[in-house]
Coordinates of C-alpha atoms in Angstrom, one line a residue:
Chain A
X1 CA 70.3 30.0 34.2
X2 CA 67.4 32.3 34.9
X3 CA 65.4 31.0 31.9
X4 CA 66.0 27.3 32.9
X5 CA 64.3 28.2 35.9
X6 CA 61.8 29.6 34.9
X7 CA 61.3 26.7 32.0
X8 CA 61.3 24.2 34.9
X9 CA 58.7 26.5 37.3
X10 CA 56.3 26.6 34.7
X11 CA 56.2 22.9 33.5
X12 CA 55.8 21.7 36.8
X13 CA 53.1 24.2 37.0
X14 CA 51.7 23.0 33.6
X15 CA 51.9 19.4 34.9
X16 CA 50.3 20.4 38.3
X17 CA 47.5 21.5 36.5
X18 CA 46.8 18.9 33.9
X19 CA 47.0 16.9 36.7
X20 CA 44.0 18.9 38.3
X21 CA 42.1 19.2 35.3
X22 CA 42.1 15.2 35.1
X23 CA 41.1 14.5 38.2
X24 CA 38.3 16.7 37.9
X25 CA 37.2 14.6 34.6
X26 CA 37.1 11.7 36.4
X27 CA 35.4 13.1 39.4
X28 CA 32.6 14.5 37.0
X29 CA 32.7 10.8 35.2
X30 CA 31.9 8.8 38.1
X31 CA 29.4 11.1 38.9
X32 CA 27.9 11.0 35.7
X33 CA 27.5 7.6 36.2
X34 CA 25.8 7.3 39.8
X35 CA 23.3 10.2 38.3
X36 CA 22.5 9.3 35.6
X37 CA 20.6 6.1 35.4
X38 CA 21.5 3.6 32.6
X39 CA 17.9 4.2 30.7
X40 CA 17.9 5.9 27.7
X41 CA 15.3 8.8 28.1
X42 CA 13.8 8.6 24.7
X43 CA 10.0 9.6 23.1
X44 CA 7.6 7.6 21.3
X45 CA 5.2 8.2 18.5
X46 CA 3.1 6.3 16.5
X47 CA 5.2 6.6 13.6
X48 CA 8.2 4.7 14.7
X49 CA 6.2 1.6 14.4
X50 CA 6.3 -0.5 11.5
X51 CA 3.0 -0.7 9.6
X52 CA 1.6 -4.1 7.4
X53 CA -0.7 -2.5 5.4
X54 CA -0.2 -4.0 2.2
X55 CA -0.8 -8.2 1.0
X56 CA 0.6 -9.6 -2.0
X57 CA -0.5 -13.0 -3.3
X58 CA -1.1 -15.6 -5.9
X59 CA -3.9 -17.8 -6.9
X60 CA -5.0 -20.4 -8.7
X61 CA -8.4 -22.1 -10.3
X62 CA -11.3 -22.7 -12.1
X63 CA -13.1 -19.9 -14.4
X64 CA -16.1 -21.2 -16.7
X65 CA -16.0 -19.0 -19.1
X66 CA -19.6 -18.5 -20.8
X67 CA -20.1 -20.6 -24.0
X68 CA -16.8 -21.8 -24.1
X69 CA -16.0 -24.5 -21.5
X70 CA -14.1 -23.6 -18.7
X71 CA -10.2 -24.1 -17.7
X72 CA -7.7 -24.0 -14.4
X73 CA -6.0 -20.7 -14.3
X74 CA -3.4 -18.8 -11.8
X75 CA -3.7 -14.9 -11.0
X76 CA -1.4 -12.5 -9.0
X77 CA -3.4 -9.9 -5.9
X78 CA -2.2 -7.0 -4.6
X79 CA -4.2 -5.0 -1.7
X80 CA -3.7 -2.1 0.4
X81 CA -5.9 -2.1 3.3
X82 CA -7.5 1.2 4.5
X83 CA -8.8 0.4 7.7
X84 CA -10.4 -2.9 9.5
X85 CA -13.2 -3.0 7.7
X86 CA -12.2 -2.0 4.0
X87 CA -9.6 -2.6 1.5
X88 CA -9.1 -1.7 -2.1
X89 CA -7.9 -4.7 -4.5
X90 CA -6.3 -5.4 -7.7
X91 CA -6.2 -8.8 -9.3
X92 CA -4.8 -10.1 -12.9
X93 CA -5.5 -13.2 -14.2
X94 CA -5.3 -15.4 -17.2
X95 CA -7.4 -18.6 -18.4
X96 CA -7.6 -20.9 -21.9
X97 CA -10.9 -20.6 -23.0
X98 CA -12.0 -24.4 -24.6
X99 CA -14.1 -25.4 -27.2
X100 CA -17.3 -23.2 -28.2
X101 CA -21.2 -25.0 -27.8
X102 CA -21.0 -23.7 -31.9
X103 CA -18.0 -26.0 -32.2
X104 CA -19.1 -28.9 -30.2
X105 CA -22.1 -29.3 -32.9
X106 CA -19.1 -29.9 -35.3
X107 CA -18.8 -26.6 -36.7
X108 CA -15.2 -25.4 -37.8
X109 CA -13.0 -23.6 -34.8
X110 CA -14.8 -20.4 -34.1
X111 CA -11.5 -19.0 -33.0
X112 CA -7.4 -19.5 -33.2
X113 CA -5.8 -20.3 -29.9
X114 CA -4.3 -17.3 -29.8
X115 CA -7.6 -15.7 -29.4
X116 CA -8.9 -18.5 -26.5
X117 CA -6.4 -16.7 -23.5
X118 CA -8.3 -14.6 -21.7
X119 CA -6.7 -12.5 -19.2
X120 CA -8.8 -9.7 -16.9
X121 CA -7.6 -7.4 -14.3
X122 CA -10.1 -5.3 -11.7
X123 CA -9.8 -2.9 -9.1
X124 CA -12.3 -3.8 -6.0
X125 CA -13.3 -2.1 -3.0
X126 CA -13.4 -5.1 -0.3
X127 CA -15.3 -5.3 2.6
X128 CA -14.5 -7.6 6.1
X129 CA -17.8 -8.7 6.5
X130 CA -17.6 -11.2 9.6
X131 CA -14.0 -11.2 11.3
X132 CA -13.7 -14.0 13.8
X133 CA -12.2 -17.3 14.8
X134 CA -11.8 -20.8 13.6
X135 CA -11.5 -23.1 16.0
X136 CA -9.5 -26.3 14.4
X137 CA -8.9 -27.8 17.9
X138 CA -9.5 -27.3 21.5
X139 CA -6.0 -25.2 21.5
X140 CA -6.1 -24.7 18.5
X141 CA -7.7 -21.3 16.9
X142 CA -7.0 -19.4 14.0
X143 CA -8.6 -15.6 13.0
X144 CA -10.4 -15.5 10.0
X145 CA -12.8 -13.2 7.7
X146 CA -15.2 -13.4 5.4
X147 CA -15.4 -10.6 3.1
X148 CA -17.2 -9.4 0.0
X149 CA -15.1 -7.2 -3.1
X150 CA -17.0 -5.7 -5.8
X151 CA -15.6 -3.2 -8.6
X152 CA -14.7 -3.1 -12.2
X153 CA -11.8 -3.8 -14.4
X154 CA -11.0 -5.3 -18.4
X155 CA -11.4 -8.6 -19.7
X156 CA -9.5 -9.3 -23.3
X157 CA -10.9 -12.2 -24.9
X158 CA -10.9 -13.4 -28.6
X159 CA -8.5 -10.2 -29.0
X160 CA -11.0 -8.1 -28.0
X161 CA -11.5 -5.8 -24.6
X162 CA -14.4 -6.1 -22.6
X163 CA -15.4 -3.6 -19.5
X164 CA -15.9 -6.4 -16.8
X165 CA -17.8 -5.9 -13.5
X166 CA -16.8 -7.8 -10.9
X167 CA -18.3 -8.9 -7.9
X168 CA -17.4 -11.3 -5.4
X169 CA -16.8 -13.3 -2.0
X170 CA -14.6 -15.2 -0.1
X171 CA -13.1 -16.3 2.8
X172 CA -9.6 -16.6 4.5
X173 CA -8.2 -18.2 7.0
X174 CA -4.8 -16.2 8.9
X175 CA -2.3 -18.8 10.1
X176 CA 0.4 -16.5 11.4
X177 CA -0.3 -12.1 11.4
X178 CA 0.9 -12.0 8.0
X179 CA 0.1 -15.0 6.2
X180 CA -3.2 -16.0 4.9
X181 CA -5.1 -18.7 2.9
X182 CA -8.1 -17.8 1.1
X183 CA -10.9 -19.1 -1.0
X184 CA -13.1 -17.3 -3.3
X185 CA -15.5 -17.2 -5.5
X186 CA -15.9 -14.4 -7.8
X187 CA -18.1 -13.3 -10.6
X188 CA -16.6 -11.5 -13.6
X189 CA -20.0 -9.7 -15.9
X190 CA -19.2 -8.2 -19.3
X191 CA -21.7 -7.5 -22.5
X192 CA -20.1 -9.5 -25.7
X193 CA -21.0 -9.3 -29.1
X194 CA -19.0 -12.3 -30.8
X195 CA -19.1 -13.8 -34.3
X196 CA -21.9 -16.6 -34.4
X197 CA -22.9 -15.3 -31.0
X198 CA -25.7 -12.9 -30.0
X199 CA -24.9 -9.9 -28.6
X200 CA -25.4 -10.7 -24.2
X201 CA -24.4 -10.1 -21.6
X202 CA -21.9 -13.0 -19.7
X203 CA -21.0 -14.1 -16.9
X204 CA -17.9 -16.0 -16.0
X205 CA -17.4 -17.5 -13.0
X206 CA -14.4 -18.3 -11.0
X207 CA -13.3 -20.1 -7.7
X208 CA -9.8 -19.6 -6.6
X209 CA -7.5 -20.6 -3.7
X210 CA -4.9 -18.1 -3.4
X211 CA -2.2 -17.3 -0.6
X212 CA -1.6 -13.9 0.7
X213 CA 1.4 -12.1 2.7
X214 CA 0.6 -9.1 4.4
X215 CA 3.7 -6.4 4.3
Chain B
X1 CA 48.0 -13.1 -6.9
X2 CA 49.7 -10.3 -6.8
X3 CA 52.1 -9.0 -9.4
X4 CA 53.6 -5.8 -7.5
X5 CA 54.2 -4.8 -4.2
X6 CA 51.4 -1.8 -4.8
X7 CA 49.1 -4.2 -5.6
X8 CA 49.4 -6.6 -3.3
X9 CA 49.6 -3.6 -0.2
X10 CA 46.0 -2.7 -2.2
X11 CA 44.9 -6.1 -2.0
X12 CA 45.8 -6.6 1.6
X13 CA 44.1 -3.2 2.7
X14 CA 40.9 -3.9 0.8
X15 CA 41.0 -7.5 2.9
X16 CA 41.7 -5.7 6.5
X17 CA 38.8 -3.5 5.2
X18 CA 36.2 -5.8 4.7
X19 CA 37.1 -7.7 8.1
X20 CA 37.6 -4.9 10.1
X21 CA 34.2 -3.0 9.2
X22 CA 31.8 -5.3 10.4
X23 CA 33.9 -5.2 13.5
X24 CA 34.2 -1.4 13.8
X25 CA 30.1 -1.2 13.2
X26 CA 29.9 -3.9 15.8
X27 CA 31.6 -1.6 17.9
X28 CA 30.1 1.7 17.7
X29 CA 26.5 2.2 16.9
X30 CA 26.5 3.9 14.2
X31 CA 27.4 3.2 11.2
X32 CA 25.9 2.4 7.3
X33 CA 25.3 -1.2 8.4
X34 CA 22.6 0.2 11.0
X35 CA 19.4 -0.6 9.3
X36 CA 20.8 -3.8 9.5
X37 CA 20.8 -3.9 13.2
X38 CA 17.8 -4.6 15.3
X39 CA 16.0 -1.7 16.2
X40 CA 15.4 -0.9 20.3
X41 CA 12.2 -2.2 21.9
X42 CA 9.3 0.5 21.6
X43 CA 8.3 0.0 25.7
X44 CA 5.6 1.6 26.9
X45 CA 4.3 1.5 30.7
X46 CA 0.1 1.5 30.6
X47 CA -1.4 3.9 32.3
X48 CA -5.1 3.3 31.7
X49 CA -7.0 1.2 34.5
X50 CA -6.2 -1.9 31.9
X51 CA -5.8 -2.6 28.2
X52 CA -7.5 -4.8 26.5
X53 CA -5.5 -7.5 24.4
X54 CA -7.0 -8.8 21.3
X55 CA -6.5 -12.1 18.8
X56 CA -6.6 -10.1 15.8
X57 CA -6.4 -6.1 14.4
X58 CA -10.2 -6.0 14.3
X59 CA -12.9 -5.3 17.1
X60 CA -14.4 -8.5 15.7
X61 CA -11.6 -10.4 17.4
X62 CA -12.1 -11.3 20.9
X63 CA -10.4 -9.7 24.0
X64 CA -8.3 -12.7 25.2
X65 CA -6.0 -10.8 27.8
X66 CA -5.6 -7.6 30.1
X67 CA -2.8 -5.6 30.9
X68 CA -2.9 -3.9 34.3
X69 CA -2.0 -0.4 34.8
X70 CA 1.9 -0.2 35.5
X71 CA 2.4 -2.8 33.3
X72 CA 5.5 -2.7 30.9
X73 CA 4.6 -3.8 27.6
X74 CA 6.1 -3.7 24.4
X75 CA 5.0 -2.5 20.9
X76 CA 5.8 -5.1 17.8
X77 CA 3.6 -3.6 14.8
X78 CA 0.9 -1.8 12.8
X79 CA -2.2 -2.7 10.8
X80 CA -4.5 -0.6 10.1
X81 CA -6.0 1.3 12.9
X82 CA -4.4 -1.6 15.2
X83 CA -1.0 -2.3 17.0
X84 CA 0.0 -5.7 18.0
X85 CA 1.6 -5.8 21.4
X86 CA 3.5 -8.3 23.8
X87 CA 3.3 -8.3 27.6
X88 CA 5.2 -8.8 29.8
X89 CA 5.0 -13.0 30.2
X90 CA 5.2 -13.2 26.2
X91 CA 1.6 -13.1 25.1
X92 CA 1.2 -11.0 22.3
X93 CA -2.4 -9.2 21.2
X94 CA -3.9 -6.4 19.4
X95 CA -4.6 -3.3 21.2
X96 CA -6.7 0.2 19.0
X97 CA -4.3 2.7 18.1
X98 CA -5.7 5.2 20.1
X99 CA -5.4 3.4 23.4
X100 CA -1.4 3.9 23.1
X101 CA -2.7 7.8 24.2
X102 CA -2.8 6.1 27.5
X103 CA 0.3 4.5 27.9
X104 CA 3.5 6.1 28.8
X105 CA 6.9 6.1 26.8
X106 CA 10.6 6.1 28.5
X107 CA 10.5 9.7 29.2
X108 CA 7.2 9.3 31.0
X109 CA 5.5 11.2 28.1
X110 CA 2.4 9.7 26.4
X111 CA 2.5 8.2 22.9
X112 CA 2.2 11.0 20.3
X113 CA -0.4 9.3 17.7
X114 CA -0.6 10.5 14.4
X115 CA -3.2 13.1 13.3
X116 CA -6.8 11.1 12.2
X117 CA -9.9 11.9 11.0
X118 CA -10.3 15.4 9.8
X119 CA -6.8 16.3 10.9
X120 CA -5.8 13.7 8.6
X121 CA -7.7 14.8 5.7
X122 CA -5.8 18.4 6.6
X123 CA -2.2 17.1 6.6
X124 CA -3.3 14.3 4.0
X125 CA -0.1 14.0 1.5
X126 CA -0.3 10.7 -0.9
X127 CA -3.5 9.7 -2.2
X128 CA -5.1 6.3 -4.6
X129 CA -7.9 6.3 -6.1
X130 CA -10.1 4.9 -8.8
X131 CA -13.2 6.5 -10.7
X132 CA -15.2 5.0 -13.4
X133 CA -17.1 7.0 -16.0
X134 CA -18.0 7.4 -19.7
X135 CA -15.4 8.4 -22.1
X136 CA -17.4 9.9 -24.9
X137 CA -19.9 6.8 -24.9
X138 CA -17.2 3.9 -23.9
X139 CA -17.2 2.4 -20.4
X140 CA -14.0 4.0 -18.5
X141 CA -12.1 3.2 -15.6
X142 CA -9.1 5.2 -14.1
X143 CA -6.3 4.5 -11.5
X144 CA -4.8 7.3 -10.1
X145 CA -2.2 8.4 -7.8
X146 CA -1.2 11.5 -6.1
X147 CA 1.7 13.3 -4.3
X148 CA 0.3 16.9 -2.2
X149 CA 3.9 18.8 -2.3
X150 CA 2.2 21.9 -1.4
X151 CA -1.1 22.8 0.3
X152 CA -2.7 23.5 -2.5
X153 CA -0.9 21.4 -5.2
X154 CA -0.6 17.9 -6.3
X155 CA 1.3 15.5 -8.4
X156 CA 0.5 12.3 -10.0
X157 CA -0.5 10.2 -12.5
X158 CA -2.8 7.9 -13.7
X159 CA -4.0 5.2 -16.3
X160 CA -7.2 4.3 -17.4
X161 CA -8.3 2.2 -20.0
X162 CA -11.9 3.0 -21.7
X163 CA -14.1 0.4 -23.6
X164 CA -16.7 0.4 -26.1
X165 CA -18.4 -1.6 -28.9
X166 CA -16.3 0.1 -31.2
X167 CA -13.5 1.3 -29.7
X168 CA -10.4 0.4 -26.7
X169 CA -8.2 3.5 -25.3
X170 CA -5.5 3.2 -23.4
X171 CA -4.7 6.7 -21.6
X172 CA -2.0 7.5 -19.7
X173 CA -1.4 10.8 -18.2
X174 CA 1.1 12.9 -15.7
X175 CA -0.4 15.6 -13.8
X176 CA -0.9 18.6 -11.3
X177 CA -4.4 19.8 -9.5
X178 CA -4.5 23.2 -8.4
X179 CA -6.9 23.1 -4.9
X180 CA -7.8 26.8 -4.5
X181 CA -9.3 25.8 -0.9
X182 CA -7.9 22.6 -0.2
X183 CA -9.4 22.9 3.9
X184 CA -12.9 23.0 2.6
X185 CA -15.0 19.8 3.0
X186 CA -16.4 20.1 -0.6
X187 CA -13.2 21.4 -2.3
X188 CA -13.6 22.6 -6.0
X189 CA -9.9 21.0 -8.1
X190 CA -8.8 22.2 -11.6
X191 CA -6.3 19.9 -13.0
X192 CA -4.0 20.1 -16.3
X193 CA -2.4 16.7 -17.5
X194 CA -0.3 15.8 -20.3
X195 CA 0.1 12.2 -21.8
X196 CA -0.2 9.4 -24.4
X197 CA -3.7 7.9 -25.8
X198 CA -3.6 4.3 -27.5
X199 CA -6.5 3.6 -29.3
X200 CA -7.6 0.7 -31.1
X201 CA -10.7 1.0 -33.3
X202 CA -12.3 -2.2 -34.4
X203 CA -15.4 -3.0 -36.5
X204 CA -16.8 -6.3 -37.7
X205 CA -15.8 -5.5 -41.3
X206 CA -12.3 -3.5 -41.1
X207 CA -8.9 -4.8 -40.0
X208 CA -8.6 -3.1 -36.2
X209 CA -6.4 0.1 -36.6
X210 CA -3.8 0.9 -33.9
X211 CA -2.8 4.9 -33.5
X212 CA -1.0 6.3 -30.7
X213 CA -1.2 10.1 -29.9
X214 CA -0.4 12.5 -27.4
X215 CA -2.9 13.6 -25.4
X216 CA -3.6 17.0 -23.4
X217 CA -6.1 17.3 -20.4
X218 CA -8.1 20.1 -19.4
X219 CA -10.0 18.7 -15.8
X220 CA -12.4 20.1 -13.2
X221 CA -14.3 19.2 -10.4
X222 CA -14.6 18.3 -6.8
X223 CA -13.1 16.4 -4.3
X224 CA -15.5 15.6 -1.1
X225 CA -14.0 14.4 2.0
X226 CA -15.9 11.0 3.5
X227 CA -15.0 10.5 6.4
X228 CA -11.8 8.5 7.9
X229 CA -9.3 8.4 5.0
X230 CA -12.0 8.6 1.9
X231 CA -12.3 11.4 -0.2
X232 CA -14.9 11.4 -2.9
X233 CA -14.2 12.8 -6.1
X234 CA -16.7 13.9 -9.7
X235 CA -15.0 15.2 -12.3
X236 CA -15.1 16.2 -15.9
X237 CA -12.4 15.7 -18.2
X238 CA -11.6 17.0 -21.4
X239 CA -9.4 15.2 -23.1
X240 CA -7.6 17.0 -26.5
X241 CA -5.7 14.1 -28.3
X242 CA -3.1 15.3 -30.8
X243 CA -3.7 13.2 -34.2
X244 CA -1.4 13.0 -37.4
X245 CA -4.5 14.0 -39.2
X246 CA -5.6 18.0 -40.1
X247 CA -8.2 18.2 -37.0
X248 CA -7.4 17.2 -33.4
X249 CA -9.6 14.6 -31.4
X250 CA -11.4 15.9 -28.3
X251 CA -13.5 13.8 -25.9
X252 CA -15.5 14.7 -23.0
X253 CA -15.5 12.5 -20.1
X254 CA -17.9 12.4 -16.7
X255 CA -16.4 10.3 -14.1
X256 CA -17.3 9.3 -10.3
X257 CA -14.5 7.4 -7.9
X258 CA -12.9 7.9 -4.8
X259 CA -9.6 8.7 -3.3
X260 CA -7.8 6.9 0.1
X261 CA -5.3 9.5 1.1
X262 CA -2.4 9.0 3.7

């Protein structure tokens, strides 16, 4: 008899306190929410932002290439931009060279058209000469730049590699932050030293419209 | 479809699992779907006099609206130097990075900015870079890249490709550049690589020959720091390339470039 007692004493105590405990929670909770305000205290740095340093693109155009006609051509860019002003550049491309001036004279085929692709690469350093705004209607504006790249790279031509300075302008027009048009004309200078040809040095010119997307 | 009572209780848990999850992420924050999720608005309060909005990430772009002091604004992106904002009545601009010193963050703190300049150069980590030279009398130019895991250590690699009248090389090397004093403006770099050379030798009269070898690379020289994120670099390589034949190659190579490190 005694120990029922003294189970039912200390339940009801247990219960009691529970009870207590609880109430105190949700005393503590609805204060918690009239304290604290719903804004979540957090810090900022510079790094939390997302960056759009880099632009891929394609192009496509027309290269004359020296003493052997000229032909349409497409290219892939990459670029990582340093700061406002400067950005480093790599570009590939690929062009058909056509008939020689030694074959035009009716000589026989001075190469296989195998040996006519031409492909180059270069790495530039770029520069953002005048940044500004286009103005294609009264409401109507878009930022642009015109910028100057100049560096060095290979040229492979007539199965053969060719150290090919590079030097260049263009211009480009931003539609939205991150998407860009851009035309450009661009010098590619190499010494060659072909059959039937004296040794010189060339240059082949190209003009390209590309599109870019910065990332 | 299902041809036990195992498989089917399988099938019917992998089902409640692929509808419930999206669900249970939907509920709680976290979760491996969070990257997913839109991140919270960076919101700043300014607390400069004004800030001045540009069209474009460039000082060349004109200032075409100003946010007053107290103003909550909120930050989108980076290029560059530059971070594109939008204020409070939707017009977004370009504001210079260091102006975000002067605007406050949710805990009434200011923006902590990364480090620039010559702090930069002192925590720098990843570097790019290109150098042209001569490669024992042919016209080379190198791409490198670099990974500083220790103050005076780095990783990389690069490739280069070296071009002459009678000769194309194709190099391309791992490798690790001891800085003995990497806070010094002028700092001196010793470098050791490891690699393949692919050389193709061509005259007017033979057939070209193709040979690939492994190379070895013994480098020095020194790495000048610009200004803003350029670091110059001259170096002299020494390039031992392992041939089938009795003697090893070796070539000496000068080259100038520069580095872009962040």
């Amino acid at each position: 008899m005694e120990i029922r007692f003294q189970r039912l004493f200390l339940s009801a105590l247990c219960a009691l306190g529970c009870t207590v405990a609880q109430a105190q929670d949700d005393t503590q909770r609805v204060l918690d929410k009239i304290v604290t305000p719903d804004m979540e205290r957090r810090h900022i740095e510079e790094d939390q932002l997302d960056t759009e340093d880099f632009e891929i693109g394609a192009y496509y155009g027309f290269m004359s290439i020296e003493d052997f006609s000229g032909s349409w051509g497409w290219g892939l860019r990459g670029a990582y931009h340093i700061n406002e002003d400067f950005f480093l550049e790599v570009n590939y491309g690929q062009h058909t060279a056509g008939i020689s001036t030694l074959e035009i004279g009716g000589g026989l085929p001075a190469l296989t058209d195998a040996e006519r692709e031409l492909s180059y690469y270069d790495l530039n350093l770029g520069y953002n000469l005048f940044p500004g705004e286009v103005f294609i209607s009264d409401n109507l504006a878009f930022n642009s730049t015109f910028y100057l790249v100049g560096g060095a790279g290979n040229t492979t031509f007539a199965d053969t590699q060719f150290f090919t300075y590079t030097l260049g302008a263009g211009y480009k027009i931003y539609l939205t932050d991150y998407f860009d048009l851009s035309v450009d004309v661009r010098d590619h200078v190499y010494e060659r030293e072909l059959l039937g040809f004296n040794k010189k040095w060339v240059n082949n010119l190209s003009t390209n419209i590309g599109v870019n997307v910065f990332f | 479809m299902c041809f036990s009572v195992t498989q089917c209780r399988l099938w019917a848990s992998l089902a409640l699992l692929i509808v419930a999850s999206p669900l249970a992420v939907g509920e709680t924050t976290t979760g491996w779907l969070d990257w997913l999720a839109e991140p919270a608005p960076l919101e700043v309060t300014v607390d400069d006099a004004y800030l001045e909005m540009r069209t474009g990430p460039g000082r060349g772009y004109p200032v075409y609206h100003i946010v007053e002091k107290g103003e909550l604004v909120t930050l989108l992106k980076k290029r560059t130097d530059w971070v594109k904002i939008q204020a409070k009545r939707g017009q977004q601009g370009w504001v210079y990075r260091k102006s975000l010193a002067l605007t406050l963050g949710p805990d009434q703190q200011p923006v902590t900015l990364n480090a620039d300049g010559r702090d930069q150069y002192e925590q720098r980590d990843w570097e790019l870079g290109v150098a042209m030279g001569d490669f024992g009398g042919a016209d080379s130019l190198t791409f490198y890249s670099g990974y500083r895991f220790a103050t005076n250590l780095t990783a990389g690699f690069s490739v280069q490709q070296a071009t002459s009248r009678v000769a194309d090389s194709k190099l391309a090397y791992i490798r690790v550049q001891h800085q003995p004093w990497p806070h010094w403006r002028v700092s001196p770099f010793f470098e050791l690589g490891a690699g393949v050379i692919q050389s193709k030798k061509r005259s007017a009269l033979d057939q070209p020959l193709d040979t690939t070898s492994n190379s070895l690379l013994i480098a020095t020289g020194i790495n000048f720091y610009l200004g803003r994120r350029f670091n110059g670099r001259l170096e002299y390589n020494n390039h031992k390339i392992l041939t089938s034949r009795d003697e090893n190659e070796e070539v000496n190579e000068w080259k100038l470039g520069f580095n872009v490190f962040f």
